[in-house]
Coordinates of C-alpha atoms (C1' of nucleotides) in Angstrom, one line a residue:
Chain A
M1 CA 42.0 53.7 -16.0
I2 CA 42.5 52.8 -12.9
N3 CA 45.5 51.6 -12.2
Q4 CA 45.7 47.7 -9.9
N5 CA 48.1 45.6 -8.4
I6 CA 46.0 42.5 -8.1
K7 CA 46.3 39.7 -9.4
I8 CA 43.7 37.0 -10.2
A9 CA 43.8 33.4 -10.0
V10 CA 41.9 29.9 -9.3
D11 CA 42.1 27.1 -7.9
A12 CA 40.3 23.7 -7.7
I13 CA 38.2 21.1 -5.4
V14 CA 38.1 18.1 -6.9
F15 CA 36.5 15.2 -5.2
G16 CA 36.1 11.7 -6.0
Y17 CA 34.8 8.8 -4.4
E18 CA 36.1 4.9 -4.2
K19 CA 35.4 2.6 -1.6
N20 CA 33.3 4.7 0.5
V21 CA 35.7 7.2 1.1
L22 CA 36.1 10.8 -0.2
Y23 CA 39.0 12.5 -1.8
V24 CA 40.1 16.0 -2.3
L25 CA 42.6 16.3 -5.5
A26 CA 46.3 18.0 -4.3
V27 CA 49.1 19.3 -6.3
Q28 CA 52.6 18.8 -4.6
Q29 CA 54.4 22.9 -5.9
K30 CA 57.4 22.4 -7.8
Y31 CA 58.5 26.4 -7.3
G32 CA 58.2 28.9 -4.6
V33 CA 57.6 30.2 -1.0
F34 CA 55.4 26.5 -1.0
K35 CA 58.3 24.9 -2.7
D36 CA 57.7 20.6 -1.8
R37 CA 53.9 22.6 0.4
W38 CA 50.9 20.3 -1.1
V39 CA 48.0 23.0 -2.9
L40 CA 45.2 22.4 -4.8
P41 CA 45.5 22.8 -8.1
G42 CA 45.1 26.0 -9.7
G43 CA 46.5 29.3 -11.0
F44 CA 47.1 32.2 -12.5
I45 CA 44.5 33.4 -15.4
K46 CA 45.6 34.4 -19.2
D47 CA 44.6 38.1 -20.0
D48 CA 42.4 36.2 -22.9
E49 CA 40.9 33.1 -20.9
S50 CA 37.7 32.7 -19.6
L51 CA 37.1 31.9 -15.8
I52 CA 36.1 28.4 -16.7
D53 CA 38.8 27.0 -19.3
A54 CA 41.3 28.7 -17.0
V55 CA 40.2 26.2 -14.3
K56 CA 39.9 22.8 -17.0
R57 CA 43.6 23.7 -18.1
E58 CA 45.2 23.4 -15.0
L59 CA 43.4 20.5 -13.9
Q60 CA 44.6 19.3 -17.0
E61 CA 48.4 20.1 -16.7
E62 CA 49.1 19.8 -13.4
A63 CA 47.2 16.4 -13.0
G64 CA 45.8 15.1 -16.5
V65 CA 42.6 15.6 -14.8
G66 CA 39.0 16.0 -17.1
V67 CA 36.2 16.8 -14.6
N68 CA 32.6 15.2 -14.2
Y69 CA 31.2 18.5 -13.0
L70 CA 31.9 21.7 -12.2
E71 CA 30.8 24.3 -10.9
Q72 CA 31.5 28.2 -9.6
L73 CA 31.8 27.7 -5.3
S74 CA 33.2 30.9 -4.5
T75 CA 35.9 34.2 -5.3
F76 CA 38.5 34.8 -2.3
G77 CA 39.6 38.4 -1.7
D78 CA 38.3 39.3 1.7
D79 CA 41.5 38.4 3.1
V80 CA 44.4 40.9 2.0
N81 CA 47.1 38.7 2.6
R82 CA 45.7 35.7 1.5
D83 CA 49.5 34.9 -0.7
S84 CA 52.6 36.0 0.7
R85 CA 53.4 36.7 -3.5
G86 CA 51.0 40.1 -2.9
R87 CA 47.5 40.5 -3.4
I88 CA 45.8 37.8 -5.6
I89 CA 42.4 37.3 -5.5
S90 CA 41.5 33.5 -6.4
V91 CA 37.8 32.9 -7.8
A92 CA 37.6 28.4 -6.8
Y93 CA 35.5 26.4 -8.6
F94 CA 34.2 22.7 -7.3
A95 CA 34.7 19.3 -9.3
L96 CA 33.5 16.4 -9.0
V97 CA 35.6 13.9 -10.4
N98 CA 35.7 10.2 -11.2
P99 CA 38.7 9.1 -10.1
Q100 CA 39.3 6.1 -12.1
N101 CA 38.6 7.7 -15.5
F102 CA 42.4 8.9 -15.6
I103 CA 46.0 8.5 -13.9
L104 CA 47.2 11.1 -12.1
K105 CA 50.0 13.0 -13.7
A106 CA 52.0 16.1 -12.3
D107 CA 52.8 18.1 -15.1
T108 CA 53.7 21.7 -15.7
D109 CA 53.7 23.4 -12.8
A110 CA 53.4 20.3 -9.7
K111 CA 56.0 17.5 -9.1
D112 CA 53.3 15.6 -8.0
A113 CA 49.8 14.9 -7.6
R114 CA 47.8 12.4 -5.3
W115 CA 43.9 11.9 -3.5
F116 CA 44.3 12.1 0.0
P117 CA 41.1 11.2 1.8
V118 CA 39.4 14.2 2.9
N119 CA 39.4 13.4 5.9
Q120 CA 43.0 13.1 6.5
L121 CA 44.0 16.2 4.6
P122 CA 47.4 17.6 5.9
V123 CA 47.7 21.2 5.9
L124 CA 47.8 23.1 2.8
G125 CA 49.1 26.2 1.6
Y126 CA 47.7 29.5 1.3
D127 CA 43.5 29.7 2.1
H128 CA 42.9 26.1 0.8
N129 CA 41.9 24.2 4.2
E130 CA 39.2 26.8 4.4
M131 CA 38.4 26.5 0.9
V132 CA 38.4 22.5 0.9
K133 CA 36.1 23.1 4.2
L134 CA 33.4 25.5 2.2
A135 CA 33.1 22.3 -0.7
H136 CA 33.2 19.7 1.0
A137 CA 29.8 21.4 3.3
R138 CA 28.6 22.5 -0.7
L139 CA 28.7 18.8 -1.0
K140 CA 26.8 17.4 1.6
A141 CA 24.3 20.0 0.6
K142 CA 24.0 18.9 -3.1
L143 CA 23.8 15.9 -2.8
T144 CA 20.4 16.1 -0.9
Y145 CA 18.9 18.7 -3.3
Q146 CA 20.5 17.7 -6.4
P147 CA 21.6 14.8 -9.1
I148 CA 25.3 14.7 -8.4
G149 CA 26.4 12.1 -6.5
F150 CA 26.4 10.4 -9.9
D151 CA 29.1 12.3 -11.1
L152 CA 31.4 10.6 -8.5
L153 CA 30.6 6.3 -9.8
D154 CA 30.4 4.7 -12.6
D155 CA 28.7 5.3 -15.5
E156 CA 26.8 1.7 -14.4
F157 CA 27.0 1.6 -10.8
L158 CA 24.7 -1.3 -8.1
F159 CA 22.2 0.2 -5.8
S160 CA 24.3 -0.3 -2.9
D161 CA 27.1 1.7 -4.4
L162 CA 24.7 4.8 -4.6
E163 CA 23.8 4.3 -1.3
N164 CA 27.7 4.2 0.3
L165 CA 27.8 6.9 -1.1
Y166 CA 25.1 8.9 0.7
C167 CA 25.9 7.1 4.0
S168 CA 29.9 7.6 3.2
I169 CA 30.2 11.0 2.4
L170 CA 26.5 12.5 4.5
E171 CA 28.6 10.4 7.6
R172 CA 25.2 8.6 8.6
D173 CA 23.0 5.1 7.7
I174 CA 20.7 5.2 5.3
D175 CA 17.6 2.8 5.7
R176 CA 18.3 0.9 2.5
R177 CA 14.4 -0.1 1.8
N178 CA 13.1 4.1 2.4
F179 CA 16.8 5.1 -0.1
R180 CA 15.3 3.2 -3.0
K181 CA 11.8 3.7 -2.7
K182 CA 13.6 7.0 -3.0
I183 CA 15.1 7.1 -6.0
L184 CA 13.6 5.1 -7.7
S185 CA 10.1 7.4 -7.4
F186 CA 12.0 9.4 -8.8
H187 CA 13.0 7.5 -12.5
I188 CA 16.1 9.3 -13.0
L189 CA 17.8 5.5 -13.6
K190 CA 17.6 3.3 -16.5
E191 CA 17.9 0.3 -14.8
T192 CA 20.4 -1.9 -17.3
D193 CA 20.1 -6.2 -17.9
K194 CA 23.7 -6.2 -16.5
L195 CA 24.1 -8.5 -12.8
V196 CA 27.4 -8.1 -11.9
K197 CA 28.6 -9.3 -7.8
T198 CA 31.9 -6.8 -6.9
S199 CA 33.5 -9.6 -3.8
S200 CA 33.3 -13.4 -3.5
S201 CA 30.0 -13.9 -2.0
G202 CA 26.6 -12.6 -2.4
R203 CA 23.3 -12.1 -4.2
P204 CA 23.9 -10.4 -7.8
G205 CA 23.0 -7.0 -8.0
K206 CA 21.7 -4.9 -11.4
L207 CA 23.7 -2.0 -13.0
F208 CA 22.0 0.7 -13.5
K209 CA 22.5 3.9 -15.6
F210 CA 21.6 7.8 -14.5
D211 CA 19.4 8.9 -17.3
K212 CA 20.0 13.2 -17.6
A213 CA 18.0 13.1 -20.9
K214 CA 14.6 12.5 -17.9
Y215 CA 16.2 14.6 -15.6
D216 CA 16.7 17.4 -18.2
Q217 CA 12.9 16.6 -19.4
L218 CA 11.4 16.4 -16.1
L219 CA 13.7 20.1 -14.5
E220 CA 11.8 21.4 -17.5
E221 CA 8.1 20.2 -15.3
D222 CA 9.2 21.6 -12.0
F223 CA 10.4 18.5 -10.1
Q224 CA 13.1 18.7 -7.7
F225 CA 15.2 16.1 -6.8
E226 CA 15.7 16.2 -2.9
I227 CA 16.5 13.4 -0.6
K228 CA 15.6 13.5 2.9
F229 CA 17.4 11.8 5.9
A230 CA 15.9 9.5 9.0
Chain G
M1 CA 55.9 36.8 -11.3
I2 CA 53.3 36.4 -14.1
N3 CA 51.8 39.6 -16.2
Q4 CA 48.7 40.1 -15.4
N5 CA 46.3 42.2 -18.0
I6 CA 43.1 41.8 -15.7
K7 CA 41.2 44.3 -13.9
I8 CA 38.9 43.5 -10.8
A9 CA 35.6 45.2 -9.6
V10 CA 32.5 44.1 -7.4
D11 CA 29.1 45.2 -8.4
A12 CA 25.9 44.7 -6.0
I13 CA 22.6 44.1 -6.4
V14 CA 20.2 45.3 -4.0
F15 CA 17.1 44.6 -3.0
G16 CA 14.4 46.8 -1.9
Y17 CA 10.6 46.2 -0.8
E18 CA 8.1 47.9 -0.6
K19 CA 4.0 48.0 -0.2
N20 CA 4.6 45.0 -2.1
V21 CA 6.7 45.9 -4.8
L22 CA 10.4 44.1 -4.8
Y23 CA 12.8 47.0 -5.4
V24 CA 16.7 46.6 -7.7
L25 CA 19.7 50.0 -6.9
A26 CA 20.8 51.7 -10.2
V27 CA 23.3 53.9 -11.0
Q28 CA 23.4 56.4 -13.4
Q29 CA 27.0 56.4 -14.9
K30 CA 28.6 60.3 -15.2
Y31 CA 31.3 59.2 -17.1
G32 CA 32.7 57.1 -19.5
V33 CA 31.4 54.9 -22.1
F34 CA 28.3 53.9 -20.5
K35 CA 27.6 57.7 -19.3
D36 CA 24.5 58.5 -18.6
R37 CA 23.7 55.0 -18.3
W38 CA 21.8 52.9 -15.6
V39 CA 23.9 50.4 -14.4
L40 CA 24.4 48.5 -11.1
P41 CA 26.7 50.4 -8.1
G42 CA 29.8 48.6 -8.6
G43 CA 33.4 49.5 -9.0
F44 CA 37.2 48.4 -8.5
I45 CA 39.0 47.5 -5.7
K46 CA 41.7 49.5 -4.6
D47 CA 45.2 47.2 -3.5
D48 CA 45.0 46.9 0.5
E49 CA 40.5 46.4 0.2
S50 CA 38.9 43.0 1.2
L51 CA 36.4 42.5 -1.6
I52 CA 33.9 43.0 0.9
D53 CA 34.8 46.3 2.2
A54 CA 34.7 47.7 -1.4
V55 CA 31.3 46.6 -1.8
K56 CA 30.3 48.2 1.2
R57 CA 31.9 51.9 -0.4
E58 CA 31.1 51.6 -3.2
L59 CA 28.1 51.5 -1.7
Q60 CA 28.2 54.4 0.2
E61 CA 30.1 56.2 -2.0
E62 CA 27.7 55.9 -5.2
A63 CA 24.6 55.6 -3.3
G64 CA 24.6 55.8 0.3
V65 CA 23.6 52.8 0.9
G66 CA 24.2 50.9 4.0
V67 CA 22.8 47.2 4.0
N68 CA 21.4 44.4 6.3
Y69 CA 22.1 41.8 5.3
L70 CA 24.5 41.1 1.4
E71 CA 26.7 38.2 0.4
Q72 CA 28.9 36.7 -2.3
L73 CA 26.3 35.8 -5.7
S74 CA 29.2 35.2 -8.2
T75 CA 32.1 36.5 -10.0
F76 CA 31.6 37.5 -13.8
G77 CA 34.8 36.8 -15.8
D78 CA 33.8 33.8 -18.6
D79 CA 33.2 36.3 -21.1
V80 CA 36.1 37.9 -21.4
N81 CA 34.7 40.7 -23.2
R82 CA 32.4 42.0 -21.2
D83 CA 33.1 44.7 -20.4
S84 CA 35.0 47.6 -23.7
R85 CA 37.6 48.9 -21.7
G86 CA 39.4 45.8 -21.6
R87 CA 39.0 42.8 -19.3
I88 CA 38.0 43.2 -16.0
I89 CA 36.3 40.3 -13.7
S90 CA 33.4 41.0 -11.4
V91 CA 32.7 40.3 -7.9
A92 CA 29.0 40.1 -7.6
Y93 CA 27.8 40.9 -4.0
F94 CA 23.8 40.2 -3.4
A95 CA 22.3 42.7 -0.7
L96 CA 19.2 43.7 0.7
V97 CA 18.2 46.6 2.9
N98 CA 14.9 49.1 3.3
P99 CA 14.4 51.7 1.8
Q100 CA 13.3 53.4 4.2
N101 CA 15.9 53.2 6.4
F102 CA 18.0 56.3 4.1
I103 CA 17.8 58.5 1.5
L104 CA 19.6 58.1 -1.9
K105 CA 21.7 59.7 -3.0
A106 CA 24.3 59.6 -5.8
D107 CA 28.0 60.8 -5.0
T108 CA 30.8 60.3 -6.3
D109 CA 30.8 58.6 -9.8
A110 CA 27.5 58.6 -10.5
K111 CA 25.2 61.3 -11.8
D112 CA 22.1 59.3 -9.9
A113 CA 20.7 56.7 -8.2
R114 CA 17.2 55.0 -8.5
W115 CA 15.1 52.2 -7.4
F116 CA 13.7 50.4 -9.9
P117 CA 11.1 47.7 -9.9
V118 CA 12.4 44.3 -10.5
N119 CA 9.9 43.7 -12.9
Q120 CA 10.2 47.3 -15.0
L121 CA 14.1 47.2 -15.3
P122 CA 15.0 49.7 -18.1
V123 CA 18.3 47.6 -20.4
L124 CA 21.8 48.4 -17.9
G125 CA 25.3 48.3 -19.0
Y126 CA 27.6 45.4 -19.4
D127 CA 25.6 41.9 -18.9
H128 CA 24.8 43.4 -14.8
N129 CA 20.7 43.0 -15.9
E130 CA 22.4 38.9 -16.3
M131 CA 23.2 39.5 -13.0
V132 CA 20.5 40.7 -11.5
K133 CA 18.0 38.0 -13.3
L134 CA 20.9 35.7 -11.3
A135 CA 20.5 37.6 -7.9
H136 CA 16.4 37.3 -8.6
A137 CA 16.7 33.5 -8.2
R138 CA 18.8 33.2 -5.7
L139 CA 16.3 36.2 -3.6
K140 CA 13.1 33.6 -4.3
A141 CA 14.8 30.4 -3.7
K142 CA 16.6 32.0 0.1
L143 CA 13.0 33.3 1.1
T144 CA 12.6 29.5 1.2
Y145 CA 15.0 28.2 3.8
Q146 CA 16.7 31.2 5.4
P147 CA 14.7 34.3 6.8
I148 CA 16.1 37.0 5.2
G149 CA 12.5 38.3 4.5
F150 CA 13.0 40.3 7.4
D151 CA 16.2 42.5 5.9
L152 CA 14.4 43.9 4.1
L153 CA 10.9 44.9 6.4
D154 CA 11.3 47.2 9.2
D155 CA 12.5 46.2 13.0
E156 CA 9.0 46.2 13.9
F157 CA 6.5 44.3 11.5
L158 CA 3.1 42.9 10.9
F159 CA 2.1 39.6 10.1
S160 CA 0.6 40.7 7.0
D161 CA 3.6 42.6 5.6
L162 CA 5.3 39.7 5.9
E163 CA 2.8 37.5 4.3
N164 CA 2.6 39.9 1.5
L165 CA 6.2 39.8 1.1
Y166 CA 6.6 36.2 0.2
C167 CA 3.5 36.6 -1.9
S168 CA 5.0 39.7 -4.2
I169 CA 8.2 38.0 -4.1
L170 CA 7.3 35.3 -5.2
E171 CA 4.1 35.8 -7.2
R172 CA 1.9 33.2 -5.4
D173 CA -1.1 33.2 -3.5
I174 CA -0.4 32.1 0.5
D175 CA -3.1 30.4 2.8
R176 CA -2.5 33.2 5.3
R177 CA -4.0 30.6 8.2
N178 CA -0.5 27.7 7.2
F179 CA 1.4 30.6 7.2
R180 CA 1.3 31.8 10.9
K181 CA 0.9 28.7 11.7
K182 CA 4.4 27.9 10.1
I183 CA 6.8 30.6 10.9
L184 CA 5.4 30.9 14.1
S185 CA 6.1 27.7 15.2
F186 CA 9.9 28.1 14.5
H187 CA 9.7 30.0 17.3
I188 CA 11.9 33.1 16.1
L189 CA 9.5 36.0 15.9
K190 CA 9.1 38.3 19.3
E191 CA 5.6 39.8 19.8
T192 CA 5.9 43.8 21.0
D193 CA 2.3 44.6 22.3
K194 CA 2.1 46.9 19.7
L195 CA -1.7 47.7 18.4
V196 CA -1.2 49.9 14.5
K197 CA -3.4 49.6 11.3
T198 CA -2.1 50.3 8.1
S199 CA -4.8 51.5 6.6
S200 CA -7.7 53.7 7.6
S201 CA -9.9 51.1 8.3
G202 CA -9.7 47.7 9.6
R203 CA -9.0 45.9 12.8
P204 CA -5.6 46.6 14.0
G205 CA -2.6 44.8 13.8
K206 CA 0.0 43.0 16.1
L207 CA 3.9 44.3 15.4
F208 CA 6.3 41.2 15.2
K209 CA 9.8 41.7 15.9
F210 CA 12.2 38.7 14.2
D211 CA 14.7 37.5 17.5
K212 CA 17.9 36.5 15.6
A213 CA 19.6 36.1 18.8
K214 CA 17.5 33.2 19.0
Y215 CA 17.0 32.2 15.3
D216 CA 21.3 31.6 15.8
Q217 CA 20.6 30.1 19.0
L218 CA 17.9 27.4 17.2
L219 CA 21.0 26.5 14.9
E220 CA 23.2 25.7 16.9
E221 CA 21.3 22.6 17.5
D222 CA 20.3 21.8 13.5
F223 CA 17.0 23.6 13.1
Q224 CA 16.2 24.1 9.5
F225 CA 14.1 27.5 8.9
E226 CA 11.9 26.3 5.3
I227 CA 9.3 26.9 4.1
K228 CA 7.0 24.5 1.5
F229 CA 4.0 26.3 -0.3
A230 CA 0.5 24.3 -1.8
Chain R
dG1 C1' 23.7 -25.6 4.7
dC2 C1' 26.4 -20.6 5.4
dA3 C1' 27.9 -16.3 4.4
dA4 C1' 27.1 -12.7 2.3
dA5 C1' 24.6 -9.3 -0.7
dA6 C1' 20.1 -8.0 -2.7
dG7 C1' 16.3 -7.4 -3.0
dT8 C1' 11.2 -6.2 -1.7
dG9 C1' 6.1 -4.5 1.2
dT10 C1' 3.7 -2.4 5.4
dT11 C1' 2.0 0.1 9.1
dA12 C1' 2.1 3.9 12.1
dC13 C1' 3.6 8.7 12.4
dT14 C1' 3.8 13.5 11.3
dA15 C1' 3.3 17.5 8.1
dG16 C1' 1.2 19.7 4.8
dT17 C1' -2.6 20.9 2.4
dA18 C1' -7.1 22.5 2.2
dC19 C1' -11.1 25.5 3.8
dA20 C1' -15.1 30.0 6.4
dC21 C1' -15.8 32.1 9.8
dC22 C1' -15.7 36.2 14.1
dC23 C1' -13.0 40.2 15.5
dA24 C1' -12.2 44.9 16.0
dT25 C1' -12.0 49.2 13.8
dG26 C1' -13.8 53.8 11.2
dG27 C1' -16.1 56.3 8.8
Chain H
dC1 C1' -24.2 48.9 10.3
dC2 C1' -20.5 47.8 6.6
dA3 C1' -16.1 47.7 4.4
dT4 C1' -11.9 46.5 5.7
dG5 C1' -8.6 44.1 7.5
dG6 C1' -6.6 40.9 11.5
dG7 C1' -7.2 36.1 13.8
dT8 C1' -8.2 31.6 14.3
dG9 C1' -9.2 25.9 14.7
dT10 C1' -10.0 20.6 12.4
dA11 C1' -10.7 17.6 9.1
dC12 C1' -8.0 15.3 5.2
dT13 C1' -4.0 14.1 2.3
dA14 C1' 0.1 12.7 1.7
dG15 C1' 4.7 11.6 2.5
dT16 C1' 8.5 10.1 5.6
dA17 C1' 10.6 6.7 8.6
dA18 C1' 9.8 2.8 11.2
dC19 C1' 10.6 -1.6 10.3
dA20 C1' 12.7 -8.0 9.1
dC21 C1' 12.6 -11.8 5.5
dT22 C1' 13.7 -13.8 1.3
dT23 C1' 16.5 -14.2 -2.3
dT24 C1' 20.7 -15.8 -5.4
dT25 C1' 25.2 -16.3 -5.1
dG26 C1' 30.2 -18.3 -3.6
dC27 C1' 32.6 -21.5 -1.2

DNA sequence: GCAAAAGTGTTACTAGTACACCCATGG
DNA sequence: CCATGGGTGTACTAGTAACACTTTTGC
């Protein structure tokens, strides 16, 4: 069989959201040319490991993170010199997590792991800023045609949390009444009877849950989640 | 650096369209375990070659095809045994061509090259049927939100050609009047003053051209190509 | 009683849908 | 004059957009 001197790696763009800010996970390299440089979590694939398992393993090893949503984004291999160590092709994955579900801890290869606000990201190693840019665009687009915002929130959330998430990620104002009407019209939320208040003043709000089972069922009947904005 | 025993390849799902039928390009293998088996055109990447160049080279070598539209589809590497020769990860590309622009000719590695109607595809080698399925879904989806139908047609075409293309690929009826109104409202077509008739009877129709420059310009002004159907 | 956040309904407008007849050509 | 395919307009419907006041709570 052909002889090839190319290595293959995976990298993950992991988004987290908290209090109106969208974060990206980065790790600080322990070794190599980019020692101390911030990069996306990732690494080489093992010979007998699926791509997706490789991503999950790296996230676990480098930052102690388990994801809510994970999908393949794109494969970076057009720039032959994207990695100075040699020809390396990387399959980038797009992930969503709730940062409150775990505590970041740098582990195997990483010296440190941190959340950076997506708008204040340092210069990362390799072509990782480009990957983040692409993933960010994907997130914005997907938010409007797939119910993935819930993967960034707690299991139970206030309507205003969801609304603020859309506002801050899409960077635009949204009419609260129209937004609520639209989302409720899908019937993919379960209303709990719990009332909570976040800040010290103001009327408490009802908690909602995303009804995944209902959503999956609706998908069978060509239901299309879609939100447009004024 | 890590030792890895994984090879990387590219494969292409090339769609062509002619007279209400959507075709996929396949080549017949000359050598190997799958000798004589139909598979998608593709092959190993060279060490100093970008992914996209590898695809273009393989298409040229195996079938003599130059594409109108080419984009990365997905990378297949979750099934560790997808290729019996060893661990091979494949980056699949999605391509559109106008079959009239060239003559198929099997060349380097391929014994033969042929168009198969997408609905009468034989069992292909590897996981290639799965790739076609994914690409087909992508084509259907993209047709409604990107002006890629033109890449399957001649440079100049009748409105009815475009309409039939949408009908046959999306497998549904379309109201001619509404379709024409919608497409024309985008102002991305140039009307030529040529009149032609395809069949021997009936009124001749006007030829149109896709105005790519105009479309690119509109994109700058957040124009969104989008067609919905009744 | 005031500040803060939650909850709610109506009207105007725009875009989508449904639908049928006339026109130009060749035979 | 008939068969075939090209070209066109209007009325109805549904979904989106714009918009402001009332309720509950803590202080």
